[in-house]
Amino acid sequence: MALNRQAARIMKSIDIRIQRTPDELIDINHNQVEFLYSIRGNEAFLKHVADDFLRKKRNHETAKNS
Amino acid sequence: MKLQKILDTLTASDIQFVIIGGVALNIHGSPRVTFDSDLAIKTIDIDRVIEVLIAAGLEMVIGVNENSHPLLTTDTGNAIDFAEKSRWGFLKFVSESFELDVIYEIPVPFAVLFRDSRKIMAGRTEVRVASIEHIRVMKEKAKGSHDDEKRDIDLMDLKFIEKKIREGNDDT
């Protein structure tokens, strides 16, 4: 039990650096946004989420094409 | 790979889980989108979760190299062996467009987390989302062990959680 408590205390403190391409990051964001829409529908807060995602995507496309 | 497919797969395999972390916060109304998804499971289900998720096409992280880059496997035996020896308290699965942390050592007993969770429909699958109070407990625990950048995010999330609890507006 003491071991469990110690492990819980350091919950997710392991440093794992996954290298992602910008395309992969956009895909991950897109998946999250799509999932949230499927659950919460077109609610006001999701507009902020979607706007942020679209802004990142536009920046990425611009950088890729320049 | 999509979160919906993972939730469908775990449910079809009769594995109990609760959505926690950033996605749970999103479902409670937070606009901060995270890159990984977090699920809590019972310790007893670790082996089955590994089998099911690797069969679904995910790779599991079984360590990190000196640069903290992940060592991955799709070998169920290796993955289970790592989980038995590891003291991480969670399993990390990845694919090209998806990251999933499956946490089995949490500061709230799973039975309590599950009991107080909210049922929601994700597609055609009924899933459980941690209560805002339990998300707060987990965030508080995590905050103490994170670096500065992550701690700022934790504090931002905690601000949202406190507001939500003050408003008594747990609207999942």
CSV table of C-alpha atoms in Angstrom, one decimal:
chain,number,residue,atom,x,y,z
A,1,MET,CA,0.0,0.0,0.0
A,2,ALA,CA,2.8,2.4,0.9
A,3,LEU,CA,4.3,1.6,-2.5
A,4,ASN,CA,1.0,2.5,-4.2
A,5,ARG,CA,0.8,5.8,-2.4
A,6,GLN,CA,4.4,6.7,-3.5
A,7,ALA,CA,3.6,5.8,-7.1
A,8,ALA,CA,0.5,7.8,-7.0
A,9,ARG,CA,2.4,10.8,-5.6
A,10,ILE,CA,4.7,10.8,-8.6
A,11,MET,CA,1.8,10.2,-11.0
A,12,LYS,CA,3.0,10.6,-14.6
A,13,SER,CA,6.2,12.3,-13.7
A,14,ILE,CA,8.3,10.2,-16.1
A,15,ASP,CA,9.7,12.4,-18.9
A,16,ILE,CA,8.8,10.8,-22.3
A,17,ARG,CA,9.6,12.9,-25.3
A,18,ILE,CA,7.8,11.7,-28.4
A,19,GLN,CA,9.1,13.3,-31.5
A,20,ARG,CA,6.2,14.3,-33.7
A,21,THR,CA,6.1,16.0,-37.1
A,22,PRO,CA,3.8,19.1,-37.4
A,23,ASP,CA,1.5,17.0,-39.5
A,24,GLU,CA,1.1,14.4,-36.8
A,25,LEU,CA,0.5,17.0,-34.2
A,26,ILE,CA,-2.3,18.6,-36.3
A,27,ASP,CA,-3.8,15.1,-36.7
A,28,ILE,CA,-3.8,14.5,-33.0
A,29,ASN,CA,-5.4,17.9,-32.4
A,30,HIS,CA,-7.9,17.2,-35.1
A,31,ASN,CA,-8.9,13.8,-33.5
A,32,GLN,CA,-9.4,15.5,-30.1
A,33,VAL,CA,-11.5,18.2,-31.5
A,34,GLU,CA,-13.6,15.8,-33.5
A,35,PHE,CA,-14.1,13.6,-30.4
A,36,LEU,CA,-15.2,16.5,-28.3
A,37,TYR,CA,-17.7,17.7,-30.9
A,38,SER,CA,-19.2,14.2,-31.0
A,39,ILE,CA,-19.8,14.4,-27.3
A,40,ARG,CA,-20.6,18.0,-26.6
A,41,GLY,CA,-22.1,19.1,-29.9
A,42,ASN,CA,-21.7,22.7,-31.1
A,43,GLU,CA,-21.4,24.4,-27.8
A,44,ALA,CA,-19.8,27.8,-27.2
A,45,PHE,CA,-16.6,26.6,-25.5
A,46,LEU,CA,-15.9,24.3,-28.4
A,47,LYS,CA,-15.7,27.3,-30.7
A,48,HIS,CA,-12.6,28.3,-28.8
A,49,VAL,CA,-11.2,24.8,-29.1
A,50,ALA,CA,-11.9,24.7,-32.8
A,51,ASP,CA,-10.7,28.2,-33.5
A,52,ASP,CA,-7.4,27.4,-31.8
A,53,PHE,CA,-7.1,24.2,-33.8
A,54,LEU,CA,-7.8,26.0,-37.1
A,55,ARG,CA,-5.4,28.8,-36.3
A,56,LYS,CA,-2.6,26.2,-35.7
A,57,LYS,CA,-3.5,24.3,-38.9
A,58,ARG,CA,-3.4,27.5,-41.0
A,59,ASN,CA,-0.1,28.5,-39.5
A,60,HIS,CA,1.2,25.0,-40.3
A,61,GLU,CA,-0.1,25.1,-43.9
A,62,THR,CA,1.5,28.5,-44.4
A,63,ALA,CA,4.8,27.4,-43.1
A,64,LYS,CA,4.7,24.3,-45.2
A,65,ASN,CA,3.9,26.2,-48.4
A,66,SER,CA,6.4,29.0,-48.0
B,1,MET,CA,-6.4,5.7,-34.7
B,2,LYS,CA,-9.1,7.6,-32.8
B,3,LEU,CA,-10.1,7.9,-29.2
B,4,GLN,CA,-13.6,6.8,-30.1
B,5,LYS,CA,-12.3,3.5,-31.5
B,6,ILE,CA,-10.3,2.9,-28.3
B,7,LEU,CA,-13.3,3.5,-26.1
B,8,ASP,CA,-15.4,1.2,-28.2
B,9,THR,CA,-12.7,-1.5,-28.2
B,10,LEU,CA,-12.2,-1.4,-24.4
B,11,THR,CA,-16.0,-1.4,-23.8
B,12,ALA,CA,-16.5,-4.4,-26.2
B,13,SER,CA,-13.8,-6.2,-24.2
B,14,ASP,CA,-15.7,-5.6,-20.9
B,15,ILE,CA,-12.8,-3.5,-19.4
B,16,GLN,CA,-14.0,-0.8,-17.0
B,17,PHE,CA,-12.3,2.6,-17.4
B,18,VAL,CA,-12.9,6.2,-16.5
B,19,ILE,CA,-11.9,9.1,-18.7
B,20,ILE,CA,-9.6,11.4,-16.7
B,21,GLY,CA,-7.1,14.2,-17.4
B,22,GLY,CA,-7.4,16.8,-20.1
B,23,VAL,CA,-10.2,15.1,-22.1
B,24,ALA,CA,-12.3,14.8,-19.0
B,25,LEU,CA,-11.7,18.5,-18.3
B,26,ASN,CA,-12.8,19.3,-21.9
B,27,ILE,CA,-16.0,17.3,-21.4
B,28,HIS,CA,-16.5,19.4,-18.2
B,29,GLY,CA,-16.1,22.5,-20.4
B,30,SER,CA,-12.4,23.4,-20.4
B,31,PRO,CA,-11.3,24.8,-23.8
B,32,ARG,CA,-7.6,23.6,-23.4
B,33,VAL,CA,-6.9,20.8,-25.8
B,34,THR,CA,-4.2,18.4,-24.8
B,35,PHE,CA,-2.3,16.0,-27.1
B,36,ASP,CA,-2.7,12.9,-25.0
B,37,SER,CA,-5.8,11.2,-23.7
B,38,ASP,CA,-5.9,9.7,-20.2
B,39,LEU,CA,-7.9,6.7,-18.9
B,40,ALA,CA,-7.9,5.2,-15.4
B,41,ILE,CA,-8.3,1.4,-15.1
B,42,LYS,CA,-8.2,-1.2,-12.4
B,43,THR,CA,-4.7,-2.8,-11.7
B,44,ILE,CA,-6.2,-6.2,-12.3
B,45,ASP,CA,-7.0,-5.3,-15.9
B,46,ILE,CA,-3.4,-4.3,-16.9
B,47,ASP,CA,-2.6,-7.4,-18.9
B,48,ARG,CA,-5.9,-7.4,-20.8
B,49,VAL,CA,-5.7,-3.7,-21.6
B,50,ILE,CA,-2.2,-4.3,-23.1
B,51,GLU,CA,-3.5,-7.2,-25.2
B,52,VAL,CA,-6.5,-5.3,-26.4
B,53,LEU,CA,-4.8,-2.0,-27.2
B,54,ILE,CA,-1.8,-3.7,-29.0
B,55,ALA,CA,-4.3,-5.8,-31.0
B,56,ALA,CA,-6.1,-2.5,-31.9
B,57,GLY,CA,-2.9,-1.2,-33.5
B,58,LEU,CA,-1.2,0.8,-30.8
B,59,GLU,CA,2.5,0.6,-29.7
B,60,MET,CA,3.4,0.6,-26.0
B,61,VAL,CA,6.2,2.6,-24.5
B,62,ILE,CA,8.5,0.2,-22.6
B,63,GLY,CA,11.1,2.6,-21.4
B,64,VAL,CA,13.1,5.7,-22.5
B,65,ASN,CA,16.6,6.1,-23.9
B,66,GLU,CA,19.1,8.6,-22.6
B,67,ASN,CA,17.4,11.4,-24.5
B,68,SER,CA,14.0,10.5,-23.0
B,69,HIS,CA,12.8,9.2,-26.4
B,70,PRO,CA,10.5,6.3,-26.0
B,71,LEU,CA,11.3,2.6,-26.7
B,72,LEU,CA,8.3,1.0,-28.3
B,73,THR,CA,6.9,-2.5,-28.7
B,74,THR,CA,4.0,-4.3,-30.3
B,75,ASP,CA,5.0,-7.5,-28.6
B,76,THR,CA,2.4,-8.2,-26.0
B,77,GLY,CA,4.7,-10.4,-23.9
B,78,ASN,CA,7.4,-7.7,-23.7
B,79,ALA,CA,4.8,-5.1,-22.9
B,80,ILE,CA,3.3,-7.2,-20.0
B,81,ASP,CA,6.7,-8.0,-18.7
B,82,PHE,CA,7.6,-4.3,-18.7
B,83,ALA,CA,4.3,-3.4,-16.9
B,84,GLU,CA,5.0,-6.0,-14.2
B,85,LYS,CA,8.5,-4.6,-13.5
B,86,SER,CA,7.8,-0.9,-14.1
B,87,ARG,CA,7.0,1.5,-11.3
B,88,TRP,CA,5.6,4.2,-13.6
B,89,GLY,CA,2.0,3.7,-12.4
B,90,PHE,CA,0.7,4.0,-16.0
B,91,LEU,CA,1.0,2.5,-19.5
B,92,LYS,CA,1.7,4.8,-22.5
B,93,PHE,CA,0.4,3.8,-25.9
B,94,VAL,CA,1.1,5.7,-29.1
B,95,SER,CA,0.3,5.7,-32.8
B,96,GLU,CA,1.1,8.1,-35.6
B,97,SER,CA,-1.9,10.3,-34.7
B,98,PHE,CA,-2.7,9.3,-31.1
B,99,GLU,CA,-1.4,9.2,-27.6
B,100,LEU,CA,-3.0,7.4,-24.7
B,101,ASP,CA,-2.0,7.2,-21.1
B,102,VAL,CA,-3.7,4.4,-19.2
B,103,ILE,CA,-3.2,5.0,-15.5
B,104,TYR,CA,-3.6,2.4,-12.8
B,105,GLU,CA,-2.1,4.0,-9.8
B,106,ILE,CA,-4.3,6.9,-9.0
B,107,PRO,CA,-4.8,8.9,-5.8
B,108,VAL,CA,-8.5,7.8,-5.6
B,109,PRO,CA,-9.5,4.1,-5.4
B,110,PHE,CA,-10.8,3.0,-8.8
B,111,ALA,CA,-14.1,1.9,-7.3
B,112,VAL,CA,-14.7,5.4,-5.8
B,113,LEU,CA,-13.6,7.1,-9.1
B,114,PHE,CA,-16.0,4.9,-11.1
B,115,ARG,CA,-18.9,5.3,-8.6
B,116,ASP,CA,-18.7,9.1,-8.6
B,117,SER,CA,-18.1,9.4,-12.4
B,118,ARG,CA,-20.7,10.6,-14.9
B,119,LYS,CA,-22.1,8.5,-17.7
B,120,ILE,CA,-22.0,10.0,-21.1
B,121,MET,CA,-22.5,8.8,-24.6
B,122,ALA,CA,-19.5,8.8,-26.9
B,123,GLY,CA,-20.9,7.7,-30.2
B,124,ARG,CA,-22.9,4.7,-29.4
B,125,THR,CA,-20.8,3.7,-26.4
B,126,GLU,CA,-21.6,4.7,-22.9
B,127,VAL,CA,-18.5,5.8,-21.1
B,128,ARG,CA,-17.6,7.2,-17.7
B,129,VAL,CA,-16.0,10.6,-17.1
B,130,ALA,CA,-14.3,11.4,-13.7
B,131,SER,CA,-16.2,13.9,-11.5
B,132,ILE,CA,-14.7,17.4,-11.4
B,133,GLU,CA,-13.8,16.8,-7.7
B,134,HIS,CA,-11.8,13.7,-8.5
B,135,ILE,CA,-10.0,15.5,-11.4
B,136,ARG,CA,-9.0,18.2,-8.9
B,137,VAL,CA,-7.5,15.5,-6.6
B,138,MET,CA,-5.5,14.1,-9.4
B,139,LYS,CA,-4.4,17.5,-10.7
B,140,GLU,CA,-3.2,18.4,-7.2
B,141,LYS,CA,-1.2,15.2,-6.9
B,142,ALA,CA,0.3,15.7,-10.4
B,143,LYS,CA,1.2,19.3,-9.8
B,144,GLY,CA,3.8,18.5,-7.2
B,145,SER,CA,5.9,16.3,-9.6
B,146,HIS,CA,5.7,18.3,-12.8
B,147,ASP,CA,8.3,20.7,-14.3
B,148,ASP,CA,7.7,24.4,-14.5
B,149,GLU,CA,5.9,24.3,-17.9
B,150,LYS,CA,3.6,21.5,-17.0
B,151,ARG,CA,3.0,23.1,-13.5
B,152,ASP,CA,1.7,26.2,-15.2
B,153,ILE,CA,-0.7,24.1,-17.2
B,154,ASP,CA,-1.8,22.3,-14.0
B,155,LEU,CA,-2.4,25.7,-12.2
B,156,MET,CA,-4.5,26.9,-15.2
B,157,ASP,CA,-6.5,23.7,-15.1
B,158,LEU,CA,-6.9,24.0,-11.3
B,159,LYS,CA,-8.2,27.5,-11.7
B,160,PHE,CA,-10.9,26.2,-14.2
B,161,ILE,CA,-11.7,23.3,-11.8
B,162,GLU,CA,-12.1,25.6,-8.8
B,163,LYS,CA,-14.4,27.9,-10.8
B,164,LYS,CA,-16.5,25.0,-11.9
B,165,ILE,CA,-16.8,23.7,-8.4
B,166,ARG,CA,-17.7,27.1,-7.0
B,167,GLU,CA,-20.4,27.4,-9.6
B,168,GLY,CA,-21.7,24.0,-8.7
B,169,ASN,CA,-22.1,23.5,-12.5
B,170,ASP,CA,-20.9,20.0,-13.2
B,171,ASP,CA,-22.7,19.9,-16.5
B,172,THR,CA,-21.6,16.7,-18.2
